[in-house]
GROMACS .gro file of C-alpha atoms in nm:
model
  445
    1MET     CA    1  11.382   9.709  12.337
    2THR     CA    2  11.554   9.379  12.275
    3VAL     CA    3  11.592   9.203  11.942
    4GLN     CA    4  11.567   8.827  11.919
    5THR     CA    5  11.922   8.694  11.883
    6ASP     CA    6  11.833   8.370  11.709
    7ALA     CA    7  11.691   8.324  11.360
    8ALA     CA    8  11.344   8.235  11.479
    9ALA     CA    9  11.057   8.481  11.481
   10PRO     CA   10  10.943   8.620  11.817
   11THR     CA   11  10.662   8.365  11.820
   12GLY     CA   12  10.909   8.079  11.783
   13VAL     CA   13  10.774   7.981  11.442
   14ALA     CA   14  11.045   7.814  11.233
   15PRO     CA   15  11.157   7.993  10.915
   16ALA     CA   16  11.005   7.890  10.582
   17PRO     CA   17  11.201   7.626  10.387
   18SER     CA   18  11.376   7.892  10.179
   19GLY     CA   19  11.480   8.081  10.489
   20GLY     CA   20  11.831   7.944  10.515
   21ARG     CA   21  11.917   7.950  10.146
   22ARG     CA   22  12.189   8.179  10.022
   23PHE     CA   23  12.093   8.468   9.801
   24ARG     CA   24  12.115   8.389   9.431
   25ALA     CA   25  12.043   8.646   9.161
   26TYR     CA   26  11.923   8.572   8.809
   27THR     CA   27  12.011   8.824   8.536
   28THR     CA   28  11.975   8.857   8.160
   29LYS     CA   29  12.202   8.557   8.100
   30HIS     CA   30  11.935   8.339   8.267
   31LEU     CA   31  11.641   8.510   8.094
   32ASP     CA   32  11.601   8.270   7.803
   33GLU     CA   33  11.590   7.968   8.033
   34LEU     CA   34  11.338   8.128   8.270
   35THR     CA   35  11.105   8.256   7.999
   36ALA     CA   36  11.106   7.911   7.841
   37ARG     CA   37  10.984   7.783   8.178
   38ALA     CA   38  10.698   8.033   8.146
   39GLY     CA   39  10.603   7.875   7.813
   40LEU     CA   40  10.721   8.151   7.579
   41GLY     CA   41  10.813   8.059   7.222
   42ASP     CA   42  11.144   8.137   7.051
   43GLU     CA   43  11.040   8.472   6.898
   44GLU     CA   44  10.875   8.595   7.216
   45ARG     CA   45  11.180   8.500   7.419
   46LEU     CA   46  11.400   8.692   7.175
   47ALA     CA   47  11.174   8.999   7.201
   48THR     CA   48  11.187   8.969   7.581
   49ARG     CA   49  11.566   8.970   7.567
   50ALA     CA   50  11.546   9.282   7.349
   51VAL     CA   51  11.341   9.464   7.611
   52ALA     CA   52  11.587   9.349   7.880
   53THR     CA   53  11.866   9.509   7.677
   54VAL     CA   54  11.700   9.846   7.738
   55LEU     CA   55  11.537   9.802   8.079
   56PRO     CA   56  11.711   9.630   8.372
   57PHE     CA   57  11.629   9.270   8.467
   58ARG     CA   58  11.718   9.100   8.794
   59VAL     CA   59  11.530   8.847   9.002
   60ASN     CA   60  11.630   8.606   9.277
   61ALA     CA   61  11.571   8.250   9.392
   62TYR     CA   62  11.318   8.350   9.658
   63VAL     CA   63  11.095   8.527   9.405
   64ILE     CA   64  11.136   8.241   9.156
   65GLU     CA   65  11.062   7.964   9.405
   66GLU     CA   66  10.823   8.121   9.656
   67LEU     CA   67  10.625   8.398   9.484
   68ILE     CA   68  10.571   8.320   9.114
   69ASP     CA   69  10.293   8.079   9.019
   70TRP     CA   70  10.461   7.921   8.718
   71SER     CA   71  10.144   7.738   8.618
   72ALA     CA   72   9.988   8.081   8.550
   73ALA     CA   73  10.293   8.240   8.383
   74PRO     CA   74  10.335   8.460   8.187
   75ASP     CA   75  10.007   8.610   8.313
   76ASP     CA   76  10.091   8.557   8.679
   77PRO     CA   77  10.110   8.904   8.845
   78ILE     CA   78  10.443   8.837   9.019
   79PHE     CA   79  10.591   8.714   8.690
   80ARG     CA   80  10.473   9.036   8.525
   81LEU     CA   81  10.608   9.231   8.821
   82THR     CA   82  10.962   9.101   8.768
   83PHE     CA   83  10.996   8.984   8.404
   84PRO     CA   84  11.005   9.216   8.101
   85ARG     CA   85  10.740   9.165   7.833
   86PRO     CA   86  10.782   9.232   7.459
   87ASP     CA   87  10.509   9.498   7.443
   88MET     CA   88  10.658   9.717   7.716
   89LEU     CA   89  10.843   9.916   7.449
   90PRO     CA   90  10.743  10.041   7.102
   91GLU     CA   91  10.734   9.757   6.850
   92ALA     CA   92  10.984   9.926   6.617
   93ASP     CA   93  11.242   9.956   6.896
   94VAL     CA   94  11.191   9.596   7.006
   95ASN     CA   95  11.223   9.472   6.646
   96ARG     CA   96  11.541   9.672   6.590
   97ILE     CA   97  11.716   9.531   6.897
   98SER     CA   98  11.579   9.181   6.832
   99ASN     CA   99  11.741   9.193   6.489
  100LEU     CA  100  12.071   9.302   6.642
  101LEU     CA  101  12.054   9.009   6.886
  102ARG     CA  102  11.967   8.772   6.604
  103GLN     CA  103  12.268   8.894   6.403
  104GLY     CA  104  12.505   8.855   6.697
  105ALA     CA  105  12.576   9.229   6.722
  106SER     CA  106  12.858   9.346   6.946
  107ARG     CA  107  12.800   9.475   7.298
  108LYS     CA  108  12.892   9.824   7.174
  109GLU     CA  109  12.623   9.816   6.903
  110LEU     CA  110  12.361   9.685   7.145
  111THR     CA  111  12.448   9.947   7.407
  112ALA     CA  112  12.427  10.227   7.152
  113ALA     CA  113  12.084  10.110   7.034
  114ALA     CA  114  11.961  10.063   7.392
  115ASN     CA  115  12.077  10.412   7.490
  116GLU     CA  116  11.883  10.564   7.200
  117VAL     CA  117  11.567  10.399   7.329
  118ARG     CA  118  11.640  10.495   7.692
  119ALA     CA  119  11.678  10.859   7.596
  120LYS     CA  120  11.314  10.860   7.483
  121LEU     CA  121  11.189  10.714   7.813
  122ASN     CA  122  11.231  11.021   8.037
  123PRO     CA  123  11.490  10.853   8.262
  124HIS     CA  124  11.474  11.119   8.535
  125PRO     CA  125  11.114  11.242   8.575
  126ALA     CA  126  10.985  11.532   8.786
  127GLY     CA  127  11.292  11.750   8.744
  128GLN     CA  128  11.518  11.523   8.948
  129MET     CA  129  11.838  11.629   8.770
  130GLU     CA  130  11.749  11.993   8.709
  131LEU     CA  131  11.548  12.097   9.015
  132ASN     CA  132  11.622  11.859   9.303
  133VAL     CA  133  12.002  11.856   9.334
  134PRO     CA  134  12.116  12.096   9.610
  135THR     CA  135  12.445  12.278   9.655
  136LEU     CA  136  12.662  12.344   9.957
  137GLY     CA  137  12.914  12.618  10.037
  138ASN     CA  138  13.103  12.670   9.711
  139GLU     CA  139  12.785  12.593   9.514
  140ASP     CA  140  12.909  12.253   9.401
  141PRO     CA  141  12.627  11.996   9.377
  142VAL     CA  142  12.584  11.768   9.678
  143GLN     CA  143  12.634  11.428   9.522
  144GLY     CA  144  12.374  11.157   9.579
  145VAL     CA  145  12.125  11.395   9.739
  146GLN     CA  146  11.787  11.527   9.629
  147HIS     CA  147  11.609  11.805   9.815
  148LYS     CA  148  11.266  11.867   9.665
  149TYR     CA  149  11.057  11.950   9.973
  150PRO     CA  150  11.195  12.180  10.247
  151GLU     CA  151  11.163  11.928  10.532
  152THR     CA  152  11.281  11.612  10.352
  153VAL     CA  153  11.610  11.508  10.193
  154LEU     CA  154  11.662  11.193   9.984
  155PHE     CA  155  12.000  11.021  10.004
  156PHE     CA  156  12.124  10.757   9.758
  157PRO     CA  157  12.400  10.552   9.928
  158LYS     CA  158  12.649  10.428   9.670
  159GLN     CA  159  12.642  10.064   9.785
  160GLY     CA  160  12.261  10.059   9.784
  161GLN     CA  161  12.202  10.128   9.417
  162THR     CA  162  12.075   9.786   9.321
  163CYS     CA  163  11.790   9.566   9.452
  164HIS     CA  164  11.727   9.206   9.547
  165ALA     CA  165  11.507   9.199   9.236
  166TYR     CA  166  11.385   9.468   8.997
  167CYS     CA  167  11.022   9.568   8.941
  168THR     CA  168  10.941   9.600   8.573
  169TYR     CA  169  10.759   9.930   8.637
  170CYS     CA  170  11.033  10.088   8.851
  171PHE     CA  171  11.055  10.464   8.801
  172ARG     CA  172  11.421  10.448   8.907
  173TRP     CA  173  11.518  10.205   8.631
  174ALA     CA  174  11.788  10.450   8.516
  175GLN     CA  175  11.986  10.373   8.835
  176PHE     CA  176  12.042  10.015   8.718
  177VAL     CA  177  12.145  10.031   8.352
  178GLY     CA  178  12.514  10.104   8.401
  179GLU     CA  179  12.513  10.459   8.265
  180PRO     CA  180  12.692  10.690   8.515
  181ASP     CA  181  12.526  11.004   8.377
  182LEU     CA  182  12.183  10.864   8.466
  183ARG     CA  183  12.272  10.761   8.821
  184PHE     CA  184  12.241  10.924   9.162
  185ALA     CA  185  12.484  10.786   9.423
  186SER     CA  186  12.727  10.899   9.693
  187ASP     CA  187  12.939  10.752   9.970
  188GLU     CA  188  13.012  11.098  10.117
  189ILE     CA  189  12.821  11.078  10.443
  190ASP     CA  190  13.022  11.372  10.581
  191GLN     CA  191  12.891  11.590  10.301
  192LEU     CA  192  12.532  11.486  10.381
  193VAL     CA  193  12.588  11.565  10.751
  194ALA     CA  194  12.731  11.906  10.662
  195TYR     CA  195  12.432  11.979  10.439
  196LEU     CA  196  12.186  11.881  10.712
  197ARG     CA  197  12.363  12.099  10.968
  198ALA     CA  198  12.347  12.391  10.725
  199HIS     CA  199  11.975  12.328  10.665
  200PRO     CA  200  11.798  12.283  11.001
  201GLU     CA  201  11.462  12.297  10.822
  202VAL     CA  202  11.530  11.938  10.711
  203THR     CA  203  11.368  11.709  10.968
  204SER     CA  204  11.362  11.383  10.773
  205VAL     CA  205  11.613  11.187  10.566
  206LEU     CA  206  11.496  10.913  10.330
  207PHE     CA  207  11.752  10.648  10.232
  208THR     CA  208  11.656  10.531   9.887
  209GLY     CA  209  11.798  10.374   9.575
  210GLY     CA  210  11.795  10.110   9.450
  211ASP     CA  211  11.732   9.952   9.786
  212PRO     CA  212  11.932  10.049  10.098
  213MET     CA  213  11.862   9.708  10.249
  214ILE     CA  214  12.082   9.543   9.986
  215MET     CA  215  12.369   9.678  10.201
  216GLY     CA  216  12.514   9.478  10.487
  217GLU     CA  217  12.476   9.606  10.841
  218GLY     CA  218  12.836   9.727  10.858
  219VAL     CA  219  12.787   9.949  10.555
  220ILE     CA  220  12.443  10.087  10.632
  221SER     CA  221  12.553  10.166  10.989
  222ARG     CA  222  12.828  10.392  10.854
  223TYR     CA  223  12.561  10.597  10.681
  224ILE     CA  224  12.299  10.602  10.957
  225GLU     CA  225  12.501  10.636  11.278
  226PRO     CA  226  12.634  10.991  11.204
  227LEU     CA  227  12.277  11.114  11.156
  228LEU     CA  228  12.183  11.020  11.511
  229GLU     CA  229  12.388  11.315  11.639
  230ILE     CA  230  12.191  11.575  11.440
  231ASP     CA  231  11.939  11.726  11.682
  232THR     CA  232  11.723  11.888  11.413
  233LEU     CA  233  11.663  11.553  11.244
  234GLU     CA  234  11.340  11.394  11.367
  235SER     CA  235  11.304  11.088  11.146
  236ILE     CA  236  11.502  10.850  10.930
  237ARG     CA  237  11.322  10.661  10.657
  238ILE     CA  238  11.437  10.354  10.466
  239GLY     CA  239  11.267  10.293  10.133
  240THR     CA  240  11.285   9.921  10.058
  241LYS     CA  241  11.134   9.626   9.874
  242ALA     CA  242  11.338   9.377  10.078
  243LEU     CA  243  11.043   9.256  10.286
  244ALA     CA  244  10.875   9.137   9.967
  245TYR     CA  245  11.180   9.021   9.769
  246TRP     CA  246  11.423   8.895  10.036
  247PRO     CA  247  11.271   8.875  10.388
  248GLN     CA  248  11.570   8.663  10.489
  249ARG     CA  249  11.748   8.997  10.526
  250PHE     CA  250  11.575   9.039  10.864
  251VAL     CA  251  11.546   8.677  10.979
  252THR     CA  252  11.817   8.436  10.862
  253ASP     CA  253  12.086   8.640  10.689
  254PRO     CA  254  12.415   8.641  10.888
  255ASP     CA  255  12.379   9.005  10.986
  256ALA     CA  256  12.001   9.006  11.041
  257ASP     CA  257  12.031   9.048  11.418
  258GLU     CA  258  12.291   9.324  11.392
  259THR     CA  259  12.071   9.507  11.141
  260LEU     CA  260  11.781   9.500  11.384
  261ARG     CA  261  12.008   9.627  11.663
  262LEU     CA  262  12.093   9.920  11.435
  263PHE     CA  263  11.720   9.991  11.404
  264GLU     CA  264  11.698   9.984  11.784
  265ARG     CA  265  11.980  10.237  11.814
  266VAL     CA  266  11.793  10.475  11.584
  267VAL     CA  267  11.479  10.448  11.797
  268ASP     CA  268  11.675  10.473  12.123
  269SER     CA  269  11.834  10.795  11.998
  270GLY     CA  270  11.491  10.956  12.008
  271LYS     CA  271  11.433  10.957  11.634
  272ASN     CA  272  11.148  10.795  11.446
  273LEU     CA  273  11.257  10.509  11.220
  274ALA     CA  274  11.008  10.474  10.936
  275PHE     CA  275  11.046  10.158  10.731
  276MET     CA  276  10.886  10.241  10.394
  277ALA     CA  277  10.793   9.893  10.270
  278HIS     CA  278  10.704   9.845   9.906
  279PHE     CA  279  10.434   9.578   9.855
  280SER     CA  280  10.279   9.553   9.509
  281HIS     CA  281  10.055   9.248   9.549
  282PRO     CA  282   9.896   9.050   9.837
  283ARG     CA  283  10.094   8.737   9.751
  284GLU     CA  284  10.414   8.909   9.864
  285MET     CA  285  10.279   8.900  10.222
  286ALA     CA  286  10.177   8.533  10.216
  287PRO     CA  287  10.502   8.353  10.316
  288ASP     CA  288  10.552   8.297  10.689
  289LEU     CA  289  10.905   8.431  10.650
  290VAL     CA  290  10.772   8.776  10.556
  291GLN     CA  291  10.546   8.784  10.859
  292GLN     CA  292  10.837   8.687  11.083
  293ALA     CA  293  11.046   8.966  10.933
  294VAL     CA  294  10.766   9.217  10.993
  295ARG     CA  295  10.738   9.116  11.359
  296ARG     CA  296  11.113   9.139  11.413
  297ILE     CA  297  11.133   9.487  11.259
  298ARG     CA  298  10.834   9.613  11.459
  299ASN     CA  299  10.990   9.477  11.778
  300THR     CA  300  11.276   9.726  11.734
  301GLY     CA  301  11.033  10.018  11.764
  302ALA     CA  302  11.040  10.097  11.392
  303VAL     CA  303  10.713  10.187  11.221
  304ILE     CA  304  10.645  10.005  10.892
  305ARG     CA  305  10.450  10.207  10.637
  306THR     CA  306  10.342  10.044  10.309
  307GLN     CA  307  10.320  10.190   9.962
  308ALA     CA  308  10.319  10.098   9.593
  309PRO     CA  309  10.204  10.229   9.259
  310LEU     CA  310   9.882  10.121   9.089
  311ILE     CA  311   9.997   9.907   8.796
  312ARG     CA  312   9.801   9.769   8.503
  313THR     CA  313   9.803   9.386   8.484
  314ILE     CA  314   9.948   9.354   8.838
  315ASN     CA  315   9.720   9.525   9.093
  316ASP     CA  316   9.462   9.721   8.891
  317ASP     CA  317   9.149   9.625   9.085
  318SER     CA  318   8.998   9.728   9.417
  319ALA     CA  319   8.992   9.378   9.566
  320THR     CA  320   9.370   9.348   9.538
  321TRP     CA  321   9.430   9.675   9.725
  322GLU     CA  322   9.164   9.597   9.985
  323SER     CA  323   9.336   9.263  10.051
  324MET     CA  324   9.678   9.430  10.076
  325TRP     CA  325   9.568   9.705  10.313
  326ARG     CA  326   9.372   9.471  10.540
  327THR     CA  327   9.666   9.230  10.556
  328HIS     CA  328   9.909   9.512  10.634
  329VAL     CA  329   9.692   9.639  10.921
  330ARG     CA  330   9.653   9.285  11.054
  331HIS     CA  331  10.031   9.259  11.082
  332GLY     CA  332  10.075   9.601  11.241
  333MET     CA  333  10.182   9.799  10.937
  334VAL     CA  334  10.040  10.136  10.829
  335PRO     CA  335   9.901  10.174  10.473
  336TYR     CA  336  10.056  10.496  10.345
  337TYR     CA  337  10.035  10.561   9.968
  338MET     CA  338   9.879  10.438   9.648
  339PHE     CA  339  10.090  10.604   9.377
  340VAL     CA  340  10.014  10.663   9.011
  341GLU     CA  341  10.269  10.510   8.774
  342ARG     CA  342  10.521  10.782   8.692
  343ASP     CA  343  10.584  10.933   8.350
  344THR     CA  344  10.901  10.736   8.280
  345GLY     CA  345  11.011  10.405   8.132
  346PRO     CA  346  10.728  10.185   8.002
  347GLN     CA  347  10.457  10.415   8.145
  348ASP     CA  348  10.223  10.356   7.850
  349TYR     CA  349  10.228   9.983   7.924
  350PHE     CA  350  10.165  10.007   8.299
  351ALA     CA  351   9.966  10.328   8.352
  352VAL     CA  352   9.604  10.323   8.464
  353PRO     CA  353   9.397  10.633   8.366
  354LEU     CA  354   9.336  10.867   8.659
  355ALA     CA  355   8.957  10.825   8.647
  356GLN     CA  356   8.993  10.448   8.673
  357ALA     CA  357   9.264  10.483   8.938
  358TYR     CA  358   9.030  10.691   9.153
  359GLU     CA  359   8.752  10.432   9.126
  360ILE     CA  360   8.994  10.152   9.218
  361PHE     CA  361   9.118  10.350   9.517
  362ARG     CA  362   8.766  10.440   9.631
  363GLY     CA  363   8.642  10.083   9.592
  364ALA     CA  364   8.918   9.957   9.822
  365TYR     CA  365   8.909  10.252  10.063
  366ARG     CA  366   8.538  10.219  10.137
  367SER     CA  367   8.581   9.847  10.211
  368VAL     CA  368   8.844   9.876  10.486
  369SER     CA  369   8.828   9.992  10.845
  370GLY     CA  370   8.943  10.332  10.964
  371LEU     CA  371   9.279  10.184  11.062
  372ALA     CA  372   9.358  10.129  10.694
  373ARG     CA  373   9.227  10.468  10.585
  374THR     CA  374   9.561  10.619  10.669
  375VAL     CA  375   9.639  10.552  10.303
  376ARG     CA  376   9.651  10.842  10.056
  377GLY     CA  377   9.600  10.831   9.685
  378PRO     CA  378   9.593  10.795   9.401
  379SER     CA  379   9.891  11.031   9.417
  380MET     CA  380  10.115  11.160   9.138
  381SER     CA  381  10.474  11.244   9.236
  382ALA     CA  382  10.504  11.513   8.971
  383THR     CA  383  10.736  11.810   8.919
  384PRO     CA  384  10.542  12.055   9.141
  385GLY     CA  385  10.480  11.797   9.416
  386LYS     CA  386  10.252  11.511   9.517
  387VAL     CA  387   9.912  11.568   9.358
  388CYS     CA  388   9.625  11.355   9.489
  389VAL     CA  389   9.306  11.276   9.298
  390ASP     CA  390   9.042  11.338   9.566
  391GLY     CA  391   8.741  11.276   9.347
  392VAL     CA  392   8.540  11.315   9.029
  393THR     CA  393   8.235  11.540   9.050
  394GLU     CA  394   8.029  11.802   8.867
  395VAL     CA  395   8.067  12.172   8.943
  396ALA     CA  396   7.858  12.438   8.765
  397GLY     CA  397   7.761  12.184   8.501
  398GLU     CA  398   8.121  12.082   8.426
  399ARG     CA  399   8.263  11.739   8.509
  400VAL     CA  400   8.594  11.779   8.690
  401PHE     CA  401   8.870  11.604   8.879
  402VAL     CA  402   8.906  11.732   9.236
  403LEU     CA  403   9.280  11.751   9.307
  404ARG     CA  404   9.489  11.843   9.610
  405MET     CA  405   9.857  11.906   9.680
  406LEU     CA  406   9.969  11.657   9.947
  407GLN     CA  407  10.324  11.787   9.916
  408ALA     CA  408  10.473  12.074   9.716
  409ARG     CA  409  10.798  12.246   9.628
  410ASN     CA  410  10.622  12.559   9.746
  411PRO     CA  411  10.489  12.477  10.096
  412GLU     CA  412  10.220  12.743  10.057
  413LEU     CA  413  10.043  12.511   9.813
  414VAL     CA  414  10.020  12.210  10.047
  415GLY     CA  415   9.657  12.117  10.109
  416ILE     CA  416   9.527  12.350   9.839
  417PRO     CA  417   9.237  12.193   9.641
  418PHE     CA  418   9.197  12.270   9.271
  419PHE     CA  419   9.010  12.138   8.969
  420ALA     CA  420   9.099  11.988   8.633
  421ALA     CA  421   8.871  11.918   8.338
  422TYR     CA  422   8.761  11.555   8.338
  423ASP     CA  423   8.943  11.340   8.082
  424GLU     CA  424   8.883  10.967   8.088
  425ASN     CA  425   9.216  10.902   7.914
  426ALA     CA  426   9.438  11.126   8.128
  427ALA     CA  427   9.704  10.923   8.309
  428TRP     CA  428   9.935  11.197   8.442
  429LEU     CA  429   9.930  11.557   8.559
  430SER     CA  430  10.060  11.683   8.224
  431ASP     CA  431   9.754  11.530   8.055
  432LEU     CA  432   9.518  11.755   8.254
  433ARG     CA  433   9.388  12.104   8.182
  434PRO     CA  434   9.245  12.361   8.427
  435ALA     CA  435   8.866  12.360   8.470
  436LEU     CA  436   8.589  12.609   8.547
  437GLY     CA  437   8.732  12.887   8.333
  438ALA     CA  438   9.075  12.887   8.499
  439ASP     CA  439   9.377  12.934   8.275
  440ARG     CA  440   9.634  12.789   8.511
  441PHE     CA  441   9.685  12.547   8.802
  442PRO     CA  442   9.800  12.682   9.142
  443PHE     CA  443  10.158  12.563   9.081
  444ASP     CA  444  10.187  12.710   8.730
  445PRO     CA  445  10.410  13.015   8.683
   0.00000   0.00000   0.00000
């Protein structure tokens, strides 16, 4: 395959006006100015800054200029996707930090208060620190690696532990708050290679973060190239939001062409390159620049699969997901997952109850063609594995959730259906109880 060597898309369509602009990030020091643009008053802007003291905030010029409808802010879904809101955290915590900001507290005082709040937000859900970190040889932990399922390893490249912009609901928010004890990261590619050679059952590596596509081609190549020599490895995945937040990365950035040539080398090596694209709302697909980027990536032989969590106030209706999935299929991408918001960070603010999540999923699923029904969900990435809500029904006079393990720490449980008592308020696996007289779920000890 041959990558286009100029900045134009394969169709010859010129880049969108923002295509040639340099990347510019906006952080907490710009927050007051930007929230004023959204029409927030003084006290609400102060409370927003308080939340941003606890949870990370970063956005960029492309999102600001191309994606947010400022006439609809702060209710615009892309604004809510990228800007913190005062009610994301408990009122008492927000008031405490707001008062510290008002009093001109030192950075040390603010950090101490923020860390107290963070500690209550389950920064590493699903046993990431305790259960997922593997060891090698002398039993020392393999840094920057998680190995939850036998066939798949997650790798967190050190230079990829930030993003072009942060999602307010991100379950990996702890990677971005500057606390080393909360962060996964490694630049030891040799150690990853050694681990993979010692574990031939691993057939897939997922580069994650943060966002691996924040790295330049020269850096990401140093991580990916050594993996092409591992015969037991069948696929390399790249988890990224770059298509939505900075499509220039694949069209007009200085190393866009070289990055696509790297993708070609992966495919030419005989391995599957799966580009795991995170799209949260249909508007993220609207700019021509995104569609050009999608075409250029697909022309390398990579497969683009799309996924996102179901998030209250952003995409919590069937029509939004139907529109996303149909658009993704139209542009040659494969709908892959609808996730349930994880039990971390501001989960109470963003979570949609499982019963409602199932109805939203079903409403969208029944409205799309079979090509879009590759999607799975709503799925909880919980401690025992990925648990899918397959339905709500009545069995022996009892209303139940029908659940299934799509993935599991114990491979024997994959595909196993089981039941939980119906609870209209349940939003996570830990909220559910066994049904039909059972005293345990299949994954319970």
